[in-house]
Amino acid sequence: MRGKQNAVGWLFLTPAILLICAFSLYPMISALITSFRTGTGTSMSFAGLSNYIRCFQDDVFIQSLKNCVFYLIIQVPIMLVLALVLASALNNPKLKGRGFFRTAIFLPCATSLVAYAIIFRSLFATDGFVNLIAVKLGILDSAYNFLSHPTSARIVIIVALIWRWTGYNMVFYLAGLQNIEYSVYEAAKIDGASALQTFFKITVPLLKPTILMTAIMSTNGTLQLFDESMNLTHGGPGNASITMSHYIYNMSFKGVPNFGYTSAMSFIILIMVAILAFVQMKVGDERE
């Protein structure tokens, strides 16, 4: 009977395993092999580690790496803290209109990546809404071209990322907060704990596994950032805001394709994501 159950289990798993191998595992192995080759089409030859060495001699790739690290360091902490604060506020059962506010904050996540990037591009254009308001309020003397300056272009990307993904992470925190008995907060209130003490002594410790998960997902997503760089700033000005995925796309599909070199860059991103995820899990794991 046990043998039949195992056989039936493997029978149901086989289609999924075949699909994963065909569309995930095989492309990854093929890309790894390609990363050690050079050339185009059927004329590719073995190149050893030359593609990987070239990555760290490529000024544009180094710039894209710095940009991704900049987005990671600035955007991810702000987004996660803001999501956690909003989730804590919207978890209060006495708050009226919780459903409306939850939906409103999560709604940006449901918008198209391309559409929202284009909207932010128009908002921060020289004749856009942000410049109009800033000039009317006297914050700026004249319209400022945010997308033509390296620092401001990166800041626009960060603002766009925070706007879109804060609600996404807030939903995870809200789900985690549902598993915490509200009586715990009531007991803390009776004991005289302030809202700040309750947040740091109860909410944050009990949500630590969820915070760790969202931190890993956000790190992974930021290092693979593409749409904002591609559609919002076009990587400019002068590759000042380009991301690694955007540069890989340019090298693969613009001009003469170099799939060996782009495969090497892709695996460097994979290694970075794996290392950062491992470090975050080690830091967040309190088990002895």
Rosetta silent file (secondary structure, phi, psi, omega in degrees, C-alpha in Angstrom):
SEQUENCE: MRGKQNAVGWLFLTPAILLICAFSLYPMISALITSFRTGTGTSMSFAGLSNYIRCFQDDVFIQSLKNCVFYLIIQVPIMLVLALVLASALNNPKLKGRGFFRTAIFLPCATSLVAYAIIFRSLFATDGFVNLIAVKLGILDSAYNFLSHPTSARIVIIVALIWRWTGYNMVFYLAGLQNIEYSVYEAAKIDGASALQTFFKITVPLLKPTILMTAIMSTNGTLQLFDESMNLTHGGPGNASITMSHYIYNMSFKGVPNFGYTSAMSFIILIMVAILAFVQMKVGDERE
SCORE:     score description
SCORE:     0.000 S_00000001
   1 L     0.000  -43.816  179.149    0.000    0.000    0.000 S_00000001
   2 H   -63.225  -39.057  178.759    2.815    2.421    0.891 S_00000001
   3 H   -63.618  -39.688  178.311    4.558    1.612   -2.403 S_00000001
   4 H   -66.259  -39.408  178.975    1.390    2.345   -4.363 S_00000001
   5 H   -64.249  -41.916  177.387    0.914    5.651   -2.530 S_00000001
   6 H   -63.440  -40.749 -179.645    4.504    6.675   -3.329 S_00000001
   7 H   -64.582  -42.983  178.117    4.031    5.696   -6.966 S_00000001
   8 H   -64.493  -39.902  177.804    0.835    7.723   -7.244 S_00000001
   9 H   -60.322  -46.439  178.633    2.567   10.684   -5.552 S_00000001
  10 H   -66.190  -32.264  177.911    5.455   10.595   -8.036 S_00000001
  11 H   -62.973  -40.968  178.254    2.950   10.239  -10.886 S_00000001
  12 H   -72.366  -31.140 -178.223    1.300   13.527   -9.888 S_00000001
  13 H   -79.094  -24.172 -173.675    4.673   15.217   -9.363 S_00000001
  14 H   -56.038  -47.876  179.360    6.169   14.100  -12.689 S_00000001
  15 H   -58.256  -43.164  179.916    4.498   16.758  -14.925 S_00000001
  16 H   -65.022  -41.170  179.567    5.602   19.571  -12.596 S_00000001
  17 H   -62.636  -43.221  179.642    9.147   18.140  -12.363 S_00000001
  18 H   -63.108  -42.065  179.257    9.406   17.889  -16.156 S_00000001
  19 H   -65.714  -42.171  178.598    8.194   21.471  -16.610 S_00000001
  20 H   -62.882  -43.103  179.504   10.633   22.800  -13.973 S_00000001
  21 H   -64.975  -40.647 -175.788   13.516   20.918  -15.600 S_00000001
  22 H   -73.287  -39.803 -172.019   12.562   22.077  -19.101 S_00000001
  23 H  -107.047   -4.718 -179.926   11.869   25.743  -18.366 S_00000001
  24 H  -128.473  -59.430 -174.939   14.049   26.452  -15.313 S_00000001
  25 H   -67.064  -48.779 -178.960   16.814   23.938  -14.650 S_00000001
  26 H   -61.213  -46.604  176.798   17.909   23.361  -18.270 S_00000001
  27 H   -59.951  -36.216  179.392   18.098   27.121  -19.136 S_00000001
  28 H   -65.709  -44.168  179.185   20.152   27.745  -15.975 S_00000001
  29 H   -65.851  -41.721  178.579   22.639   24.989  -16.830 S_00000001
  30 H   -62.175  -41.588  178.529   22.773   26.155  -20.447 S_00000001
  31 H   -66.108  -37.428  177.739   23.421   29.754  -19.329 S_00000001
  32 H   -62.772  -43.068  178.009   26.182   28.589  -16.980 S_00000001
  33 H   -64.947  -41.926 -179.429   27.910   26.751  -19.843 S_00000001
  34 H   -63.641  -31.577 -178.227   27.438   29.757  -22.129 S_00000001
  35 L   -64.859  -16.830  178.140   29.068   32.052  -19.552 S_00000001
  36 L  -101.117   14.079 -178.402   32.373   30.244  -20.168 S_00000001
  37 E  -124.653  162.757  178.133   32.151   30.704  -23.944 S_00000001
  38 E  -136.349  159.517 -177.337   32.622   33.577  -26.368 S_00000001
  39 L   110.215 -173.842 -179.971   31.414   34.316  -29.859 S_00000001
  40 L  -131.029  153.103  175.922   27.971   34.322  -31.472 S_00000001
  41 H    59.205 -132.145 -177.958   25.601   31.688  -32.798 S_00000001
  42 H   -87.433   -1.858 -176.963   27.173   28.320  -33.593 S_00000001
  43 H   -98.916   24.544 -179.322   30.704   29.750  -33.671 S_00000001
  44 L   -76.706  142.733 -179.065   31.075   30.060  -29.891 S_00000001
  45 E  -129.533  160.779 -178.692   34.322   28.792  -28.370 S_00000001
  46 E   -67.151  133.696 -176.259   35.533   28.111  -24.847 S_00000001
  47 L  -125.045    1.390  179.993   36.799   31.265  -23.111 S_00000001
  48 L    65.312 -135.657 -178.009   37.407   30.126  -19.538 S_00000001
  49 L   -94.140   12.358 -174.810   36.920   32.855  -16.944 S_00000001
  50 H   -61.435  -36.422  179.081   37.519   35.709  -19.393 S_00000001
  51 H   -65.469  -39.580  179.832   33.851   36.799  -19.364 S_00000001
  52 H   -70.086  -38.458  177.024   33.823   36.992  -15.569 S_00000001
  53 H   -65.166  -39.775 -179.760   37.112   38.895  -15.521 S_00000001
  54 H   -61.559  -34.757 -178.779   35.771   41.291  -18.141 S_00000001
  55 H   -55.293  -41.374 -176.026   32.775   42.125  -15.924 S_00000001
  56 L   -88.681    5.068  171.355   35.010   43.752  -13.322 S_00000001
  57 L  -110.715   -1.444 -178.037   36.921   45.645  -16.003 S_00000001
  58 L   -93.023  114.416 -177.149   33.750   47.025  -17.583 S_00000001
  59 H   -62.485  -36.941 -178.736   33.051   50.575  -16.363 S_00000001
  60 H   -69.017  -41.000  178.269   29.370   50.410  -17.290 S_00000001
  61 H   -65.069  -40.526  177.625   28.844   47.139  -15.407 S_00000001
  62 H   -62.484  -40.858  178.166   30.650   48.562  -12.367 S_00000001
  63 H   -64.600  -42.093  178.522   28.415   51.649  -12.563 S_00000001
  64 H   -64.721  -35.998  176.969   25.288   49.471  -12.817 S_00000001
  65 H   -65.542  -44.411  178.462   26.474   47.460   -9.803 S_00000001
  66 H   -62.376  -40.361  179.374   27.011   50.648   -7.781 S_00000001
  67 H   -62.335  -45.245  179.931   23.559   51.881   -8.777 S_00000001
  68 H   -63.143  -39.486  177.672   21.882   48.652   -7.640 S_00000001
  69 H   -66.161  -38.852  177.707   23.734   48.780   -4.318 S_00000001
  70 H   -62.253  -47.371  177.920   22.692   52.430   -3.914 S_00000001
  71 H   -61.270  -40.004 -177.886   19.030   51.545   -4.553 S_00000001
  72 H   -64.493  -47.044 -175.875   19.331   48.595   -2.175 S_00000001
  73 H   -68.474  -37.979 -175.769   20.845   50.562    0.705 S_00000001
  74 H   -87.625  -50.815 -169.681   18.460   53.537    0.439 S_00000001
  75 H   -75.598  -44.499 -173.722   15.175   52.151   -0.844 S_00000001
  76 H   -62.118  -50.228  178.701   14.804   48.769    0.880 S_00000001
  77 H   -60.172  -43.472  179.968   15.138   49.971    4.525 S_00000001
  78 H   -61.591  -45.362 -177.993   12.818   52.955    3.947 S_00000001
  79 H   -63.282  -45.505 -177.300   10.236   50.786    2.201 S_00000001
  80 H   -69.156  -39.432  177.761   10.239   48.020    4.809 S_00000001
  81 H   -65.075  -44.666  179.256   10.064   50.419    7.773 S_00000001
  82 H   -62.773  -41.807  178.743    7.244   52.368    6.138 S_00000001
  83 H   -63.315  -39.564 -179.429    5.373   49.124    5.334 S_00000001
  84 H   -68.296  -40.688  178.679    5.771   47.920    8.915 S_00000001
  85 H   -65.323  -44.314  179.466    4.519   51.206   10.386 S_00000001
  86 H   -64.050  -41.528  178.902    1.509   51.269    8.055 S_00000001
  87 H   -62.998  -41.326  178.731    0.681   47.629    8.812 S_00000001
  88 H   -63.304  -41.336 -179.909    0.817   48.294   12.553 S_00000001
  89 H   -68.190  -40.962 -176.477   -1.476   51.304   12.206 S_00000001
  90 H   -82.849   -2.647  176.422   -3.961   49.511    9.945 S_00000001
  91 L   -87.457   -7.907 -179.894   -4.058   46.448   12.197 S_00000001
  92 L   -69.743  115.882 -177.627   -5.897   48.410   14.874 S_00000001
  93 L   -66.272  -17.147 -179.183   -9.470   46.998   14.973 S_00000001
  94 L   -85.798   -7.975 -178.988  -10.778   50.334   16.305 S_00000001
  95 L   -77.272  126.456  179.457   -9.599   52.227   13.212 S_00000001
  96 L   -82.465  143.751  178.510  -12.472   53.144   10.928 S_00000001
  97 L    75.402   25.024 -178.719  -12.078   52.648    7.183 S_00000001
  98 H   -59.047  -42.333 -178.247   -9.270   50.096    7.532 S_00000001
  99 H   -61.337  -40.517  179.178  -10.376   48.261    4.402 S_00000001
 100 H   -63.167  -48.166 -177.744  -10.295   51.431    2.305 S_00000001
 101 H   -66.439  -38.625  177.534   -6.811   52.437    3.468 S_00000001
 102 H   -61.292  -45.226 -179.919   -5.441   48.913    3.010 S_00000001
 103 H   -65.061  -42.786 -177.857   -6.780   48.785   -0.530 S_00000001
 104 H   -63.227  -40.001 -178.275   -5.525   52.283   -1.366 S_00000001
 105 H   -74.817  -33.505 -179.642   -1.993   51.540   -0.156 S_00000001
 106 H   -80.071  -23.031 -173.855   -1.856   48.142   -1.881 S_00000001
 107 H   -54.217  -40.134  178.276   -3.356   49.411   -5.153 S_00000001
 108 H   -55.359  -31.211 -179.740   -0.051   50.722   -6.632 S_00000001
 109 H   -65.888  -23.832 -178.086    1.272   47.159   -6.550 S_00000001
 110 H   -85.405   -7.094 -179.150   -1.508   46.107   -8.927 S_00000001
 111 L   -79.064  156.562  178.964   -0.512   48.646  -11.585 S_00000001
 112 L   -66.634  139.634  179.339    1.529   47.683  -14.625 S_00000001
 113 H   -60.184  -43.523 -179.524    5.285   48.088  -14.225 S_00000001
 114 H   -67.603  -43.533 -177.216    5.573   49.850  -17.579 S_00000001
 115 H   -62.664  -47.062 -176.821    2.545   52.070  -16.979 S_00000001
 116 H   -69.428  -31.782  177.131    3.641   53.327  -13.572 S_00000001
 117 H   -65.692  -40.993  178.527    7.195   53.969  -14.796 S_00000001
 118 H   -66.797  -39.082  178.180    5.855   56.104  -17.648 S_00000001
 119 H   -62.129  -44.651  178.843    3.543   57.970  -15.238 S_00000001
 120 H   -66.778  -32.357  176.828    6.448   58.795  -12.921 S_00000001
 121 H   -63.717  -40.533  178.954    8.487   59.894  -15.930 S_00000001
 122 H   -73.044  -34.260  179.026    5.758   62.372  -16.852 S_00000001
 123 H   -62.883  -40.342 -175.724    5.340   63.508  -13.219 S_00000001
 124 L   -99.282   14.085  174.935    9.030   64.411  -12.890 S_00000001
 125 L   -69.376  166.563 -178.520    9.419   65.859  -16.398 S_00000001
 126 L   -58.817  -37.516  178.219   10.449   69.505  -16.798 S_00000001
 127 L  -103.465   23.795 -176.632    6.831   70.439  -17.509 S_00000001
 128 L   -84.756  179.107 -174.431    5.444   67.783  -15.172 S_00000001
 129 H   -65.716  -39.527 -178.065    3.200   68.009  -12.116 S_00000001
 130 H   -62.905  -45.419  177.886    6.026   67.925   -9.546 S_00000001
 131 H   -64.985  -38.470  179.779    7.806   70.918  -11.122 S_00000001
 132 H   -60.623  -47.108 -179.378    4.498   72.774  -11.474 S_00000001
 133 H   -67.503  -42.728 -178.104    3.696   72.391   -7.760 S_00000001
 134 H   -63.074  -39.160  179.203    7.278   73.135   -6.659 S_00000001
 135 H   -71.955  -41.586 -179.978    7.403   76.359   -8.676 S_00000001
 136 H   -62.292  -37.075 -178.668    3.905   77.445   -7.550 S_00000001
 137 L   -84.872   -4.362  179.138    4.857   76.921   -3.881 S_00000001
 138 L    82.128    9.706  178.057    8.159   78.746   -4.307 S_00000001
 139 L   -69.841  -37.500  177.042   10.269   75.672   -3.558 S_00000001
 140 L  -120.318  143.978  176.971   11.966   76.033   -6.942 S_00000001
 141 L   -75.809  -35.438  179.077   12.642   79.254   -8.852 S_00000001
 142 L  -146.245  167.646 -177.642   12.299   77.495  -12.194 S_00000001
 143 L   -60.914  138.579 -177.994   11.535   74.012  -13.500 S_00000001
 144 L  -113.307  130.673 -179.486   14.203   71.418  -12.690 S_00000001
 145 L   -86.116   90.954 -176.027   14.972   68.533  -15.021 S_00000001
 146 H   -60.345  -36.356 -172.326   15.090   65.679  -12.510 S_00000001
 147 H   -84.712   -2.518  179.622   15.844   62.998  -15.111 S_00000001
 148 H  -103.732    3.640  177.939   18.860   64.767  -16.612 S_00000001
 149 L  -119.984  133.225 -173.969   20.949   64.788  -13.398 S_00000001
 150 H   -53.694  -51.500 -176.206   22.498   61.568  -12.034 S_00000001
 151 H   -65.342  -47.227 -178.380   21.567   61.981   -8.349 S_00000001
 152 H   -66.968  -32.852  177.854   18.017   63.217   -8.918 S_00000001
 153 H   -64.704  -41.254  177.640   17.393   60.490  -11.538 S_00000001
 154 H   -66.161  -38.867 -179.682   18.357   57.816   -8.987 S_00000001
 155 H   -65.115  -37.939  177.663   16.168   59.480   -6.355 S_00000001
 156 H   -61.448  -41.604  177.553   13.189   59.427   -8.745 S_00000001
 157 H   -62.352  -42.563  179.852   13.689   55.663   -9.186 S_00000001
 158 H   -63.140  -44.635  178.727   13.824   55.213   -5.401 S_00000001
 159 H   -60.938  -42.266  179.821   10.624   57.243   -4.907 S_00000001
 160 H   -64.047  -41.910  179.575    8.875   55.188   -7.592 S_00000001
 161 H   -64.583  -42.811  179.230    9.982   51.902   -6.009 S_00000001
 162 H   -63.548  -42.280 -179.693    8.811   52.969   -2.553 S_00000001
 163 H   -61.464  -41.059 -173.708    5.447   54.075   -3.956 S_00000001
 164 H   -81.638  -39.301 -168.356    4.842   50.799   -5.753 S_00000001
 165 H  -101.687   -7.095  178.941    6.209   48.153   -3.382 S_00000001
 166 H   -62.417  -45.450  179.589    5.430   49.485    0.103 S_00000001
 167 H   -63.156  -34.147  178.606    1.847   48.203   -0.056 S_00000001
 168 H   -61.599  -46.900  179.011    3.057   44.811   -1.269 S_00000001
 169 H   -72.196  -31.205  178.444    5.239   44.342    1.809 S_00000001
 170 H   -60.116  -36.980  179.895    2.566   45.831    4.059 S_00000001
 171 H   -62.028  -39.807  177.704    0.242   42.937    3.141 S_00000001
 172 H   -63.621  -42.143  179.880    2.823   40.424    4.417 S_00000001
 173 H   -68.189  -37.427  176.917    3.141   42.301    7.702 S_00000001
 174 H   -63.096  -40.411  177.920   -0.633   42.521    8.058 S_00000001
 175 H   -63.314  -39.534  178.138   -0.863   38.762    7.550 S_00000001
 176 H   -67.608  -37.386 -179.336    1.783   38.255   10.241 S_00000001
 177 H   -68.399  -25.485  178.569    0.016   40.613   12.620 S_00000001
 178 H   -65.316  -23.486 -179.623   -3.209   38.597   12.274 S_00000001
 179 L   -86.059   -3.267  177.953   -1.421   35.736   14.048 S_00000001
 180 L   -98.893  122.704 -179.683   -0.636   37.931   17.071 S_00000001
 181 L   -61.684  129.742 -179.100   -3.412   37.995   19.625 S_00000001
 182 H   -65.934  -18.536  177.830   -4.691   41.536   20.085 S_00000001
 183 H   -63.641  -26.051  177.288   -4.944   40.770   23.806 S_00000001
 184 H   -63.452  -43.132  178.743   -1.142   41.029   23.916 S_00000001
 185 H   -68.592  -37.523  178.368   -1.381   44.684   22.878 S_00000001
 186 H   -65.499  -38.857  177.888   -4.206   45.302   25.323 S_00000001
 187 H   -64.704  -41.425  178.586   -2.124   43.804   28.150 S_00000001
 188 H   -63.399  -37.848  179.042    0.818   46.015   27.195 S_00000001
 189 H   -66.122  -40.333  177.940   -1.477   49.044   27.195 S_00000001
 190 H   -64.026  -36.586  179.321   -2.780   48.141   30.675 S_00000001
 191 L   -74.982   -4.216  175.533    0.824   47.813   31.902 S_00000001
 192 L    93.748   14.661  179.773    1.481   51.359   30.724 S_00000001
 193 L   -72.692  136.960  177.263    3.523   50.651   27.606 S_00000001
 194 L   -77.366  170.529  179.551    3.617   53.503   25.107 S_00000001
 195 H   -62.281  -37.271  179.901    2.862   53.011   21.409 S_00000001
 196 H   -68.485  -42.541  178.069    6.590   53.178   20.636 S_00000001
 197 H   -64.738  -40.159  177.999    7.457   50.579   23.286 S_00000001
 198 H   -62.532  -40.396 -178.867    4.678   48.294   22.052 S_00000001
 199 H   -63.549  -48.237 -174.568    5.974   48.594   18.489 S_00000001
 200 H   -82.695  -25.753 -176.452    9.595   47.739   19.329 S_00000001
 201 H   -94.978  -22.448 -177.221    8.947   45.235   22.153 S_00000001
 202 H  -118.515  -57.697 -173.343    6.007   43.299   20.688 S_00000001
 203 H   -62.819  -54.463 -175.894    5.397   43.971   16.984 S_00000001
 204 H   -62.654  -48.956  179.517    8.968   43.871   15.675 S_00000001
 205 H   -60.799  -41.082 -177.298   10.158   40.767   17.621 S_00000001
 206 H   -74.144  -21.335  178.901    7.043   38.733   16.774 S_00000001
 207 L   -98.612   10.357 -175.014    7.237   39.733   13.093 S_00000001
 208 H   -56.792  -43.428  177.435   10.943   38.974   12.753 S_00000001
 209 H   -61.397  -38.936  178.696   10.482   35.939   10.436 S_00000001
 210 H   -69.327  -39.834  177.402    8.208   37.962    8.152 S_00000001
 211 H   -61.718  -41.483  178.558   10.598   40.921    8.192 S_00000001
 212 H   -62.283  -43.971 -179.556   13.436   38.573    7.235 S_00000001
 213 H   -62.610  -45.829 -179.728   11.408   37.135    4.363 S_00000001
 214 H   -67.599  -32.609  177.421   10.465   40.554    2.963 S_00000001
 215 H   -65.261  -41.886  178.868   14.062   41.761    3.321 S_00000001
 216 H   -66.275  -44.657 -179.982   15.315   38.794    1.265 S_00000001
 217 H   -64.403  -41.035 -179.172   12.622   39.259   -1.391 S_00000001
 218 H   -67.975  -38.708  176.456   13.248   43.007   -1.601 S_00000001
 219 H   -62.662  -45.995  178.556   17.002   42.480   -1.893 S_00000001
 220 H   -59.029  -47.523 -178.507   16.468   39.931   -4.636 S_00000001
 221 H   -65.981  -38.293 -178.520   14.099   42.217   -6.517 S_00000001
 222 H   -68.357  -39.979  179.018   16.309   45.304   -6.217 S_00000001
 223 H   -68.753  -20.828  178.015   19.404   43.550   -7.551 S_00000001
 224 L  -104.650   18.859 -176.173   17.338   42.384  -10.544 S_00000001
 225 L   -57.767  131.799 -178.450   15.726   45.801  -11.108 S_00000001
 226 L  -137.052  -54.255 -169.582   14.897   46.397  -14.771 S_00000001
 227 H   -59.360  -43.370 -177.614   11.601   48.145  -15.576 S_00000001
 228 H   -64.681  -43.814  178.914   12.289   51.394  -13.725 S_00000001
 229 H   -66.349  -39.212 -176.368   15.714   51.848  -15.290 S_00000001
 230 H   -72.113  -47.331 -170.956   14.425   50.868  -18.732 S_00000001
 231 H   -99.455  -25.520 -175.733   11.180   52.860  -18.849 S_00000001
 232 H   -89.580  -49.746 -177.162   11.622   55.638  -16.293 S_00000001
 233 H  -115.962   -7.262 -174.896   15.139   56.980  -16.865 S_00000001
 234 L    56.368   27.639  178.934   16.322   54.859  -19.831 S_00000001
 235 L    78.242   -3.150 -174.037   19.435   54.234  -17.752 S_00000001
 236 L   -94.194 -177.724   -0.713   20.463   57.862  -18.069 S_00000001
 237 L   -78.384  131.890  178.005   21.781   60.348  -17.975 S_00000001
 238 L    58.710   46.753  179.456   24.835   58.635  -19.458 S_00000001
 239 L    65.618   17.470 -177.707   24.297   55.282  -17.687 S_00000001
 240 L   -71.597  -23.858 -178.791   24.137   57.106  -14.338 S_00000001
 241 L  -120.993   10.622 -177.022   21.001   55.228  -13.251 S_00000001
 242 L   -67.174  146.120  177.685   21.330   52.008  -15.263 S_00000001
 243 L  -106.086  169.012 -177.827   20.855   48.695  -13.442 S_00000001
 244 H   -63.898  -42.970  179.444   22.607   45.374  -14.000 S_00000001
 245 H   -64.530  -37.735  177.709   19.563   43.731  -15.595 S_00000001
 246 H   -64.441  -42.715  179.158   19.116   46.737  -17.903 S_00000001
 247 H   -66.138  -38.557  176.641   22.762   46.525  -18.974 S_00000001
 248 H   -61.522  -41.448  177.659   22.415   42.777  -19.573 S_00000001
 249 H   -61.652  -46.081  179.775   19.409   43.504  -21.795 S_00000001
 250 H   -60.030  -43.260 -178.574   21.358   46.116  -23.769 S_00000001
 251 H   -71.670  -22.671 -177.595   24.292   43.765  -24.312 S_00000001
 252 H   -89.099  -37.383 -168.933   21.974   40.922  -25.333 S_00000001
 253 H  -125.035    1.144  175.838   19.503   42.596  -27.674 S_00000001
 254 L  -118.365  124.618 -176.644   21.018   45.907  -28.781 S_00000001
 255 L    78.630 -148.529  179.603   23.796   45.820  -31.331 S_00000001
 256 L   -80.463  119.034 -177.140   25.854   42.641  -31.669 S_00000001
 257 L   -68.645  141.403  177.508   24.628   40.162  -29.013 S_00000001
 258 L  -129.731   80.823 -173.000   27.197   38.753  -26.620 S_00000001
 259 H   -70.440  -26.088  176.500   25.384   35.974  -24.781 S_00000001
 260 H   -65.276  -46.016 -179.194   28.541   34.595  -23.194 S_00000001
 261 H   -68.561  -42.671 -179.816   29.317   37.884  -21.491 S_00000001
 262 H   -67.856  -32.696  176.091   25.692   38.555  -20.488 S_00000001
 263 H   -64.826  -38.684  177.429   25.388   35.028  -19.042 S_00000001
 264 H   -63.878  -42.320  177.778   28.433   35.729  -16.889 S_00000001
 265 H   -63.367  -38.513  179.296   26.869   38.975  -15.631 S_00000001
 266 H   -62.621  -39.945 -179.309   23.646   37.111  -14.848 S_00000001
 267 H   -75.069  -24.709  172.941   25.465   34.569  -12.717 S_00000001
 268 H   -65.916  -41.233  175.311   27.282   37.329  -10.861 S_00000001
 269 H   -61.539  -43.302  179.223   23.836   38.687   -9.895 S_00000001
 270 H   -59.330  -43.422  179.810   22.808   35.174   -8.847 S_00000001
 271 H   -65.192  -41.524  178.825   25.888   34.833   -6.636 S_00000001
 272 H   -62.935  -44.691  179.577   25.274   38.248   -5.053 S_00000001
 273 H   -61.848  -43.689 -178.557   21.623   37.404   -4.312 S_00000001
 274 H   -64.014  -42.722 -179.124   22.607   34.040   -2.807 S_00000001
 275 H   -65.473  -46.658 -179.006   25.316   35.569   -0.592 S_00000001
 276 H   -65.295  -38.541  177.379   23.094   38.396    0.673 S_00000001
 277 H   -64.514  -40.472  178.978   20.201   35.992    1.329 S_00000001
 278 H   -63.952  -43.623  179.527   22.546   33.691    3.257 S_00000001
 279 H   -64.044  -44.335 -179.629   23.885   36.593    5.339 S_00000001
 280 H   -63.450  -39.380  179.059   20.382   37.889    6.078 S_00000001
 281 H   -67.974  -37.774  177.598   19.194   34.438    7.142 S_00000001
 282 H   -66.377  -40.925 -179.875   22.211   33.981    9.412 S_00000001
 283 H   -68.650  -38.045 -176.893   21.703   37.383   11.003 S_00000001
 284 H   -83.833  -11.439 -178.337   17.976   36.798   11.467 S_00000001
 285 L   -88.243  115.844 -178.415   18.281   33.214   12.771 S_00000001
 286 L   -98.057    2.728 -179.003   18.442   33.230   16.559 S_00000001
 287 L   -71.522  142.367 -179.820   18.501   29.448   16.982 S_00000001
 288 L   -79.544    0.000    0.000   21.551   28.061   18.702 S_00000001
